[in-house]
Tab-separated table of C-alpha atoms and ligand atoms in Angstrom:
chain	number	residue	atom	x	y	z
A	1	UNK	CA	0.000	0.000	0.000
A	2	UNK	CA	1.229	3.516	-0.858
A	3	UNK	CA	2.620	5.470	2.100
A	4	UNK	CA	0.625	8.636	2.725
A	5	UNK	CA	1.982	9.811	6.070
A	6	UNK	CA	5.775	9.878	6.028
A	7	UNK	CA	7.819	8.804	9.055
A	8	UNK	CA	8.581	12.288	10.486
A	9	UNK	CA	4.868	13.177	10.339
A	10	UNK	CA	3.977	9.967	12.162
A	11	UNK	CA	6.731	10.365	14.763
A	12	UNK	CA	5.638	13.960	15.340
A	13	UNK	CA	2.031	12.827	15.703
A	14	UNK	CA	2.806	10.307	18.426
A	15	UNK	CA	5.200	12.634	20.217
A	16	UNK	CA	2.499	15.330	20.318
A	17	UNK	CA	-0.229	12.848	21.326
A	18	UNK	CA	1.934	11.546	24.220
A	19	UNK	CA	2.894	15.042	25.459
A	20	UNK	CA	-0.710	16.270	25.349
A	21	UNK	CA	-2.004	13.156	27.143
A	22	UNK	CA	0.704	13.423	29.823
A	23	UNK	CA	-0.026	17.088	30.475
A	24	UNK	CA	-3.787	16.710	30.462
A	25	UNK	CA	-4.140	13.561	32.533
A	26	UNK	CA	-0.926	12.282	34.079
A	27	UNK	CA	1.624	14.836	35.231
A	28	UNK	CA	1.190	17.163	38.199
A	29	UNK	CA	-0.037	20.425	36.641
A	30	UNK	CA	2.493	23.227	36.625
A	31	UNK	CA	5.413	21.109	37.917
A	32	UNK	CA	8.754	21.022	36.137
A	33	UNK	CA	7.959	17.827	34.138
A	34	UNK	CA	4.711	19.415	33.019
A	35	UNK	CA	6.606	22.470	31.815
A	36	UNK	CA	9.225	20.475	29.881
A	37	UNK	CA	6.606	18.185	28.364
A	38	UNK	CA	4.751	21.314	27.210
A	39	UNK	CA	7.915	22.648	25.577
A	40	UNK	CA	8.549	19.302	23.839
A	41	UNK	CA	4.984	19.573	22.469
A	42	UNK	CA	5.817	23.104	21.272
A	43	UNK	CA	9.001	21.945	19.507
A	44	UNK	CA	7.019	19.124	17.859
A	45	UNK	CA	4.498	21.626	16.505
A	46	UNK	CA	7.268	23.949	15.268
A	47	UNK	CA	8.972	21.006	13.577
A	48	UNK	CA	5.676	19.968	11.972
A	49	UNK	CA	5.058	23.442	10.583
A	50	UNK	CA	8.522	23.431	8.948
A	51	UNK	CA	7.985	19.853	7.741
A	52	UNK	CA	4.911	21.185	5.939
A	53	UNK	CA	7.334	22.656	3.366
A	54	UNK	CA	9.512	19.554	2.881
A	55	UNK	CA	7.489	16.438	3.724
A	56	UNK	CA	5.641	13.973	1.498
A	57	UNK	CA	2.676	15.353	-0.396
A	58	UNK	CA	-0.099	14.747	2.159
A	59	UNK	CA	1.914	16.472	4.899
A	60	UNK	CA	2.586	19.650	2.929
A	61	UNK	CA	0.919	22.953	3.706
A	62	UNK	CA	0.184	23.304	0.000
A	63	UNK	CA	-1.890	20.074	0.134
A	64	UNK	CA	-4.034	21.138	3.091
A	65	UNK	CA	-7.622	21.831	1.999
A	66	UNK	CA	-8.012	24.899	4.226
A	67	UNK	CA	-9.705	27.282	1.773
A	68	UNK	CA	-13.270	28.303	2.756
A	69	UNK	CA	-14.540	27.038	-0.628
A	70	UNK	CA	-13.066	23.595	0.117
A	71	UNK	CA	-14.617	23.510	3.591
A	72	UNK	CA	-18.043	24.607	2.253
A	73	UNK	CA	-17.833	22.222	-0.731
A	74	UNK	CA	-17.021	19.341	1.604
A	75	UNK	CA	-19.940	20.172	3.912
A	76	UNK	CA	-22.383	20.708	1.015
A	77	UNK	CA	-21.398	17.303	-0.379
A	78	UNK	CA	-22.576	15.739	2.914
A	79	UNK	CA	-19.062	15.514	4.401
A	80	UNK	CA	-17.732	13.638	1.393
A	81	UNK	CA	-14.645	14.316	-0.678
A	82	UNK	CA	-15.432	14.887	-4.370
A	83	UNK	CA	-13.043	12.174	-5.590
A	84	UNK	CA	-14.192	9.488	-3.083
A	85	UNK	CA	-11.694	7.337	-1.165
A	86	UNK	CA	-8.873	8.182	-3.595
A	87	UNK	CA	-9.148	11.923	-2.843
A	88	UNK	CA	-9.657	11.158	0.830
A	89	UNK	CA	-6.037	10.057	1.209
A	90	UNK	CA	-4.933	13.180	3.125
A	91	UNK	CA	-6.740	15.286	5.714
A	92	UNK	CA	-10.275	16.313	4.843
A	93	UNK	CA	-11.039	20.069	5.168
A	94	UNK	CA	-12.601	19.795	8.631
A	95	UNK	CA	-9.811	17.542	9.915
A	96	UNK	CA	-7.185	19.940	8.534
A	97	UNK	CA	-8.766	22.874	10.402
A	98	UNK	CA	-9.043	20.788	13.573
A	99	UNK	CA	-5.284	20.133	13.443
A	100	UNK	CA	-4.435	23.769	12.739
A	101	UNK	CA	-6.427	24.791	15.832
A	102	UNK	CA	-4.794	22.002	17.882
A	103	UNK	CA	-1.324	23.195	16.885
A	104	UNK	CA	-2.199	26.825	17.643
A	105	UNK	CA	-3.556	25.805	21.043
A	106	UNK	CA	-0.318	23.999	21.907
A	107	UNK	CA	1.620	27.178	21.038
A	108	UNK	CA	-0.822	29.230	23.158
A	109	UNK	CA	-0.373	26.785	26.061
A	110	UNK	CA	3.393	27.059	25.890
A	111	UNK	CA	3.282	30.878	25.717
A	112	UNK	CA	0.766	31.227	28.566
A	113	UNK	CA	2.660	28.588	30.579
A	114	UNK	CA	5.920	30.477	30.060
A	115	UNK	CA	4.256	33.762	31.061
A	116	UNK	CA	2.999	32.207	34.311
A	117	UNK	CA	6.638	31.783	35.326
A	118	UNK	CA	7.547	35.429	34.771
A	119	UNK	CA	7.744	37.864	37.702
A	120	UNK	CA	5.465	40.266	35.850
A	121	UNK	CA	2.622	37.718	35.757
A	122	UNK	CA	3.329	35.716	38.927
A	123	UNK	CA	0.088	34.538	40.575
A	124	UNK	CA	-2.134	36.216	37.975
A	125	UNK	CA	-5.400	34.331	38.105
A	126	UNK	CA	-6.608	35.384	34.647
A	127	UNK	CA	-3.495	33.813	33.092
A	128	UNK	CA	-4.015	30.522	34.926
A	129	UNK	CA	-7.648	30.536	33.802
A	130	UNK	CA	-6.603	31.259	30.219
A	131	UNK	CA	-4.102	28.359	30.310
A	132	UNK	CA	-6.839	26.097	31.674
A	133	UNK	CA	-9.282	27.287	28.968
A	134	UNK	CA	-6.717	26.455	26.259
A	135	UNK	CA	-6.232	23.006	27.819
A	136	UNK	CA	-10.014	22.430	27.851
A	137	UNK	CA	-10.225	23.459	24.192
A	138	UNK	CA	-7.523	20.842	23.432
A	139	UNK	CA	-9.665	18.197	25.180
A	140	UNK	CA	-12.674	19.104	23.007
A	141	UNK	CA	-10.619	19.008	19.789
A	142	UNK	CA	-9.064	15.638	20.668
A	143	UNK	CA	-12.611	14.331	21.144
A	144	UNK	CA	-13.589	15.781	17.745
A	145	UNK	CA	-10.428	14.119	16.309
A	146	UNK	CA	-11.488	10.706	17.650
A	147	UNK	CA	-15.060	11.136	16.367
A	148	UNK	CA	-13.647	12.079	12.948
A	149	UNK	CA	-11.526	8.918	12.870
A	150	UNK	CA	-14.567	6.756	13.715
A	151	UNK	CA	-16.750	8.466	11.076
A	152	UNK	CA	-14.003	8.205	8.435
A	153	UNK	CA	-13.470	4.496	9.105
A	154	UNK	CA	-17.205	3.822	8.705
A	155	UNK	CA	-17.570	6.025	5.599
A	156	UNK	CA	-14.593	4.631	3.688
A	157	UNK	CA	-14.622	1.158	5.278
A	158	UNK	CA	-10.975	1.378	6.235
A	159	UNK	CA	-8.982	1.128	9.438
A	160	UNK	CA	-8.423	4.890	9.684
A	161	UNK	CA	-6.954	4.625	13.194
A	162	UNK	CA	-4.070	2.547	11.747
A	163	UNK	CA	-3.030	5.275	9.300
A	164	UNK	CA	-0.778	7.175	11.693
A	165	UNK	CA	0.843	3.842	12.662
A	166	UNK	CA	1.326	2.197	9.243
A	167	UNK	CA	1.426	5.433	7.293
A	168	UNK	CA	-1.071	4.154	4.713
R	1	HEM	C1	-4.013	13.425	22.517
R	1	HEM	C2	-3.986	12.618	21.499
R	1	HEM	C3	-3.884	13.024	20.042
R	1	HEM	C4	-3.601	14.230	19.467
R	1	HEM	C5	-3.291	15.573	20.155
R	1	HEM	C6	-3.618	14.034	18.027
R	1	HEM	C7	-3.372	15.030	17.092
R	1	HEM	C8	-3.321	14.834	15.728
R	1	HEM	C9	-2.852	15.800	14.769
R	1	HEM	C10	-2.319	17.193	15.106
R	1	HEM	C11	-2.948	15.240	13.529
R	1	HEM	C12	-2.497	15.849	12.214
R	1	HEM	C13	-1.216	15.126	11.829
R	1	HEM	C14	-0.324	15.886	10.877
R	1	HEM	O1	-0.766	16.326	9.828
R	1	HEM	O2	0.857	16.049	11.232
R	1	HEM	C15	-3.508	13.920	13.699
R	1	HEM	C16	-3.803	13.041	12.665
R	1	HEM	C17	-4.203	11.753	12.861
R	1	HEM	N1	-4.321	11.087	14.064
R	1	HEM	FE1	-4.128	11.916	15.892
R	1	HEM	N2	-3.909	12.717	17.757
R	1	HEM	C18	-4.081	12.067	18.963
R	1	HEM	C19	-4.349	10.732	19.150
R	1	HEM	C20	-4.563	9.831	18.124
R	1	HEM	C21	-4.852	8.430	18.299
R	1	HEM	C22	-4.957	7.717	19.665
R	1	HEM	C23	-4.996	7.897	17.047
R	1	HEM	C24	-5.301	6.474	16.593
R	1	HEM	C25	-5.648	5.489	17.299
R	1	HEM	C26	-4.797	8.946	16.093
R	1	HEM	C27	-4.871	8.789	14.734
R	1	HEM	C28	-4.692	9.783	13.808
R	1	HEM	C29	-4.844	9.604	12.378
R	1	HEM	C30	-5.231	8.304	11.674
R	1	HEM	C31	-4.570	10.833	11.783
R	1	HEM	C32	-4.638	11.153	10.286
R	1	HEM	C33	-6.098	11.321	9.980
R	1	HEM	C34	-6.347	12.161	8.793
R	1	HEM	O3	-5.981	11.748	7.701
R	1	HEM	O4	-6.899	13.267	8.954
R	1	HEM	N3	-4.548	10.109	16.775
R	1	HEM	N4	-3.705	13.683	15.047
R	2	HEM	C1	0.735	20.591	25.779
R	2	HEM	C2	0.896	21.672	26.516
R	2	HEM	C3	0.207	21.884	27.849
R	2	HEM	C4	-1.003	21.392	28.305
R	2	HEM	C5	-1.968	20.453	27.603
R	2	HEM	C6	-1.196	21.942	29.647
R	2	HEM	C7	-2.280	21.678	30.458
R	2	HEM	C8	-2.463	22.159	31.739
R	2	HEM	C9	-3.573	21.856	32.612
R	2	HEM	C10	-4.755	20.937	32.249
R	2	HEM	C11	-3.379	22.508	33.785
R	2	HEM	C12	-4.286	22.490	35.020
R	2	HEM	C13	-5.198	23.694	34.961
R	2	HEM	C14	-6.063	23.781	36.195
R	2	HEM	O1	-7.016	23.000	36.277
R	2	HEM	O2	-5.750	24.627	37.043
R	2	HEM	C15	-2.124	23.225	33.696
R	2	HEM	C16	-1.563	23.999	34.688
R	2	HEM	C17	-0.335	24.644	34.634
R	2	HEM	N1	0.518	24.627	33.527
R	2	HEM	FE1	0.213	23.716	31.757
R	2	HEM	N2	-0.104	22.735	29.966
R	2	HEM	C18	0.768	22.729	28.906
R	2	HEM	C19	1.974	23.400	28.804
R	2	HEM	C20	2.556	24.141	29.826
R	2	HEM	C21	3.860	24.804	29.765
R	2	HEM	C22	4.799	24.790	28.555
R	2	HEM	C23	4.042	25.423	30.973
R	2	HEM	C24	5.207	26.252	31.491
R	2	HEM	C25	6.348	26.396	30.948
R	2	HEM	C26	2.888	25.163	31.794
R	2	HEM	C27	2.707	25.610	33.078
R	2	HEM	C28	1.635	25.376	33.879
R	2	HEM	C29	1.476	25.885	35.233
R	2	HEM	C30	2.492	26.751	36.002
R	2	HEM	C31	0.226	25.427	35.700
R	2	HEM	C32	-0.383	25.649	37.072
R	2	HEM	C33	-1.346	26.801	36.988
R	2	HEM	C34	-2.026	27.033	38.309
R	2	HEM	O3	-1.321	27.268	39.300
R	2	HEM	O4	-3.264	26.959	38.317
R	2	HEM	N3	2.001	24.379	31.077
R	2	HEM	N4	-1.591	22.997	32.430
């Protein structure tokens, strides 16, 4: 089977998934491990955004169907890609936007987390609440991500969840 998700994209995916899971559910919030895990997540996202210029076709920024017309077209077609399963090899427009928001939220978490450590913002409650709101938004998007994987596997009768493992 043709590889769609190259190795760096897959490695980045699992690194990000592990960091996010650790920081949301495992590590003591705010402690030093939490902070470093958050920065590893940030580096992963930065790497992924650069990889979007060099990676295999499906991983490239230029292949992401982010244009409003693509999103509307996809929704009007009843959440189907015009070219069927063949076209549906990369991210669909809604999935692509979900990932963009996820990446932006990880950057926002790292920035707000860093700011919490500065003297100027020490103990500021609004900043802690903002950080928590970003983390809650990540939880919602991960849930949307899982629902998308289930829907995609039913629609195209394929093991979608295996795609970030096998790459195809
Ligand atoms: C906290 C956990 C997770 C996060 C934050 C996350 C995040 C992401 C992101 C950002 C992408 C885009 C990948 C890229 O273009 O570089 C992605 C794609 C994908 N993820 Fe996850 N993921 C998580 C867990 C999982 C799990 C547990 C599975 C499978 C069992 C999975 C399967 C996939 C698949 C198959 C895709 C590609 C789907 C598509 O073509 O749109 N993810 N995920
Ligand atoms: C993937 C990235 C991250 C996620 C998902 C995340 C998630 C969270 C969550 C869920 C909490 C608990 C919020 C609450 O209920 O009060 C928290 C707290 C905290 N996080 Fe993060 N975080 C991330 C990155 C970072 C980074 C990079 C730093 C610092 C460098 C940081 C510093 C803190 C601190 C200091 C607290 C404690 C805030 C308080 O005292 O209420 N976080 N984070």
